[in-house]
Tab-separated table of C-alpha atoms in Angstrom:
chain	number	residue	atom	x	y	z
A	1	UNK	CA	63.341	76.337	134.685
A	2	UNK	CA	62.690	80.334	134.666
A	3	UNK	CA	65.903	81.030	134.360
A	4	UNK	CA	66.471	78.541	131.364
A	5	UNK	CA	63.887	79.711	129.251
A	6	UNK	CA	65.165	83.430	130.167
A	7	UNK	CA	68.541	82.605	128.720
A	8	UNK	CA	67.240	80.502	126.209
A	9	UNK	CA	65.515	83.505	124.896
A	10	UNK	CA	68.393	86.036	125.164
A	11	UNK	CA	70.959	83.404	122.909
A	12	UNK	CA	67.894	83.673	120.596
A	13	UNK	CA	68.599	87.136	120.240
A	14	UNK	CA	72.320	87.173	119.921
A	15	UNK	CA	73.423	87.013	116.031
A	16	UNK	CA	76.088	85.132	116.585
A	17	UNK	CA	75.093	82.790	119.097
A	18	UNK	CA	76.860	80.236	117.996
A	19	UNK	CA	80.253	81.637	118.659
A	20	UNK	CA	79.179	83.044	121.719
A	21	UNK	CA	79.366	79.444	122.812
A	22	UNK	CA	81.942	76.754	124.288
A	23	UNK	CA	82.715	74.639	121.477
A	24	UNK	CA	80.970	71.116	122.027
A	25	UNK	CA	82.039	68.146	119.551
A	26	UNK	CA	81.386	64.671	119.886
A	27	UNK	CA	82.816	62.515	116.867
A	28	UNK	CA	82.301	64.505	113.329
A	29	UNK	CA	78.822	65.798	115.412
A	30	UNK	CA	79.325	69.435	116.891
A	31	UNK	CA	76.149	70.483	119.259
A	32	UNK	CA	74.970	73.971	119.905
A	33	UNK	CA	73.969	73.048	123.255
A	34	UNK	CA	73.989	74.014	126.782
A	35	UNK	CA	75.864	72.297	129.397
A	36	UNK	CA	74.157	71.755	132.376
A	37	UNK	CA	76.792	69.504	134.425
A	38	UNK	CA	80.082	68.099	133.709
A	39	UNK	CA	81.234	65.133	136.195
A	40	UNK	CA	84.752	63.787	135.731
A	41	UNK	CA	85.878	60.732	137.895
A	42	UNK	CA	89.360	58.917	138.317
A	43	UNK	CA	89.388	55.609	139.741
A	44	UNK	CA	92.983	54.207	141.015
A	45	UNK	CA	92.260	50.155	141.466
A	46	UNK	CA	94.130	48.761	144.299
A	47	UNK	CA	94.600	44.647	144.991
A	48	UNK	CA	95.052	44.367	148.661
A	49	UNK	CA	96.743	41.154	149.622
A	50	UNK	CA	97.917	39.166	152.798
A	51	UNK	CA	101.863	39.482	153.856
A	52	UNK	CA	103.521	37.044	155.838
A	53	UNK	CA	104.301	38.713	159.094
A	54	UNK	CA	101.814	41.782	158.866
A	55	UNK	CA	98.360	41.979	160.045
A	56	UNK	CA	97.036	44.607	157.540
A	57	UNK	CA	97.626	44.264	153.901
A	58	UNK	CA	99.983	45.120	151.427
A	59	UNK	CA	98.540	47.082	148.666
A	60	UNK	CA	99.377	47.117	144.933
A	61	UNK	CA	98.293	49.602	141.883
A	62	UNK	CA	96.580	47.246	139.519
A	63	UNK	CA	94.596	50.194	137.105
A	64	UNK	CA	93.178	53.371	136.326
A	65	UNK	CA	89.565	54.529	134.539
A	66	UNK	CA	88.777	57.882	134.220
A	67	UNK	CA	85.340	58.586	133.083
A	68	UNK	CA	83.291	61.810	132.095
A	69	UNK	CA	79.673	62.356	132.321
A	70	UNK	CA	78.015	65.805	130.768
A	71	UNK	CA	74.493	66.800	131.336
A	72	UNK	CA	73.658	68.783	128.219
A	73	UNK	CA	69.976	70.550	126.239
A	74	UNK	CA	70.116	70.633	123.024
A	75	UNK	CA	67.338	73.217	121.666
A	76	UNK	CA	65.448	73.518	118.350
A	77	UNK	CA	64.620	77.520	117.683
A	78	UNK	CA	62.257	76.854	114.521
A	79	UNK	CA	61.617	74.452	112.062
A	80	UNK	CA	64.928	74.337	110.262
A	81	UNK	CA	66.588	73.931	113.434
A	82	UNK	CA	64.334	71.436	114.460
A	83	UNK	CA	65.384	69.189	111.605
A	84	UNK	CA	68.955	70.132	112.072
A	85	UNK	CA	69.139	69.306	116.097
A	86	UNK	CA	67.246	65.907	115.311
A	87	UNK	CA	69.426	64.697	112.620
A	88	UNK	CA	72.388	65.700	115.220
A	89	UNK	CA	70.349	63.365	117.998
A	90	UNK	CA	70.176	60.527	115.652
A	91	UNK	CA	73.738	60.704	114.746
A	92	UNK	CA	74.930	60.683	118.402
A	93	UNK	CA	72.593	57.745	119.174
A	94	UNK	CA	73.742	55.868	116.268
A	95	UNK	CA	77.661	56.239	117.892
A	96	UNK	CA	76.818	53.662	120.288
A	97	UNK	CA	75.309	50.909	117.908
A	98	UNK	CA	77.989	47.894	117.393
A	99	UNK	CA	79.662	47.423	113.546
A	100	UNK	CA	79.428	43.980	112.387
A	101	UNK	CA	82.339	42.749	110.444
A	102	UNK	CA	83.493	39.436	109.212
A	103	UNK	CA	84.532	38.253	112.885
A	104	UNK	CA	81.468	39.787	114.634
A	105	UNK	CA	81.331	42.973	116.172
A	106	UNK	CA	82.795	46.020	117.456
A	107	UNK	CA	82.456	49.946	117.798
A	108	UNK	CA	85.248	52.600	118.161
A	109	UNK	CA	86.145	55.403	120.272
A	110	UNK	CA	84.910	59.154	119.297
A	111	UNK	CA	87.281	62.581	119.628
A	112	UNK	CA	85.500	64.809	122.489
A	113	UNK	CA	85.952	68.530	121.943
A	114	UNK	CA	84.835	70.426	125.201
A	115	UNK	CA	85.547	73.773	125.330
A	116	UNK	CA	89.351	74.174	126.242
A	117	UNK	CA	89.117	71.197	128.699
A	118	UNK	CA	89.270	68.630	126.324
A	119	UNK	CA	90.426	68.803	122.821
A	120	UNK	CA	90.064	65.953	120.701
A	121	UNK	CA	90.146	63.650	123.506
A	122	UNK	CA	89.481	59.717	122.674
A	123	UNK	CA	86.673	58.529	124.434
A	124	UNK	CA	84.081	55.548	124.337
A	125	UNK	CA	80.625	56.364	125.099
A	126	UNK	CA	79.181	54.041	128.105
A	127	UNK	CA	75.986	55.540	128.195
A	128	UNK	CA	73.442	57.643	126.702
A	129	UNK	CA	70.202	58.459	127.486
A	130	UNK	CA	67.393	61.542	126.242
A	131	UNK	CA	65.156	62.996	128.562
A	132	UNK	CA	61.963	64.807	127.521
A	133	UNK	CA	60.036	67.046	130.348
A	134	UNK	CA	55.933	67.029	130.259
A	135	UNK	CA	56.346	70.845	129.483
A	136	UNK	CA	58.545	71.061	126.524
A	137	UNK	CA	56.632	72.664	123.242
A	138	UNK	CA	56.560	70.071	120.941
A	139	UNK	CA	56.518	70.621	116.810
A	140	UNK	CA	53.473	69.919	116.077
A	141	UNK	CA	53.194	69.686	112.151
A	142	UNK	CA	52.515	66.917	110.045
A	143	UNK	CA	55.191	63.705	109.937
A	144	UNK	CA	57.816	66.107	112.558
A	145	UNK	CA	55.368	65.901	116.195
A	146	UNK	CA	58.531	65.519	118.694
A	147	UNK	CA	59.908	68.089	121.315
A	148	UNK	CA	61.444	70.637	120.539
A	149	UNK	CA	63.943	70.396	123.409
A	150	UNK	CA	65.994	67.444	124.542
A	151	UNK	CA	67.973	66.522	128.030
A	152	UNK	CA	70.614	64.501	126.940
A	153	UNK	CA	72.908	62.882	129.607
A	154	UNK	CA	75.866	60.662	128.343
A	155	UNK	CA	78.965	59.285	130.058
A	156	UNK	CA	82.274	58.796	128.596
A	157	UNK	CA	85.273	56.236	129.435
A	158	UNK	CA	88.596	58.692	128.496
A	159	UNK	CA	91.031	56.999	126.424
A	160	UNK	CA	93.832	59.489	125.816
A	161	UNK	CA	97.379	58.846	126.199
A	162	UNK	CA	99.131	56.448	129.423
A	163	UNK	CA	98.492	58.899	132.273
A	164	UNK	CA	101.504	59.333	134.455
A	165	UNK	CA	102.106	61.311	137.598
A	166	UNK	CA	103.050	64.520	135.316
A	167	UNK	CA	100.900	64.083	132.475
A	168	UNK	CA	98.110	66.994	131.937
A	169	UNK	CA	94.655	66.389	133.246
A	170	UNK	CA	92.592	69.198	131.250
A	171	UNK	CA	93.777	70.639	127.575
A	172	UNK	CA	94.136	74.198	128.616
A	173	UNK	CA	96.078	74.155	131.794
């Protein structure tokens, strides 16, 4: 946590903090925020079945799901900020309420922009949750009393394009 609130306080410092930063997008939302863990998972599904004549069985590809999970802080630096960052919170939340339309509901899929690993990437948000520690300063004035740093963790299902044997896996590579 030291060492958080040391760098914390050195970006502070920077002028141009914000371009000294990975470019983080999420939908029409870009965060100024700091990536604490990035999990990406591929899941082959296999449909094992009985053969006549063979003891073990025969095993066929049936699908693929690739999903993303990023551990992030997003971090208010004064009171403009503040507002800023929790306008930015409410929009992300908001990307996982349904649409209703004339026959029912629905929701769509979001372009992730992380760093050079993804760019753009369609994904559908499976999760979201914020996380608030005991010790995070809190702004404290009238009608804004909320912290003033927030642990966000979200997980992603990747879209993108029919993956194949030679397709990419990451943007910049």
């Amino acid at each position: 946590k030291d060492n958080f609130e040391k760098a914390i306080k050195s970006i502070q410092q920077l002028d141009d903090a914000d371009t000294s930063l990975v470019k983080f997008q999420i939908g029409s939302t870009t965060f100024r925020a700091y990536i604490s863990s990035i999990s990406d998972s591929f899941a082959p599904g296999w449909d094992g079945s009985e053969d006549q004549g063979r003891a073990d069985p025969r095993y066929q590809y049936t699908s693929f799901e690739r999903t993303l999970s990023v551990d992030f802080n997003v971090v208010s630096f004064n009171k403009e900020d503040y507002k800023v960052q929790w306008k930015k919170l409410k929009s992300l939340a908001r990307y996982t309420y349904p649409t209703y339309g004339g026959s029912g509901f629905y929701n769509t899929a979001n372009n992730v922009t992380i760093g050079d690993m993804f760019k753009k990437v369609p994904m559908i948000i499976t999760d979201l949750s914020y996380d608030w520690d005991n010790e995070m300063p809190w702004e404290i004035s009238k009608g804004n009393a909320a912290p003033m740093y927030t642990n966000v963790s979200i997980s992603f299902t990747v879209l993108g394009s029919k993956p194949t044997k030679g397709s990419s896996v990451y943007n910049h590579i």
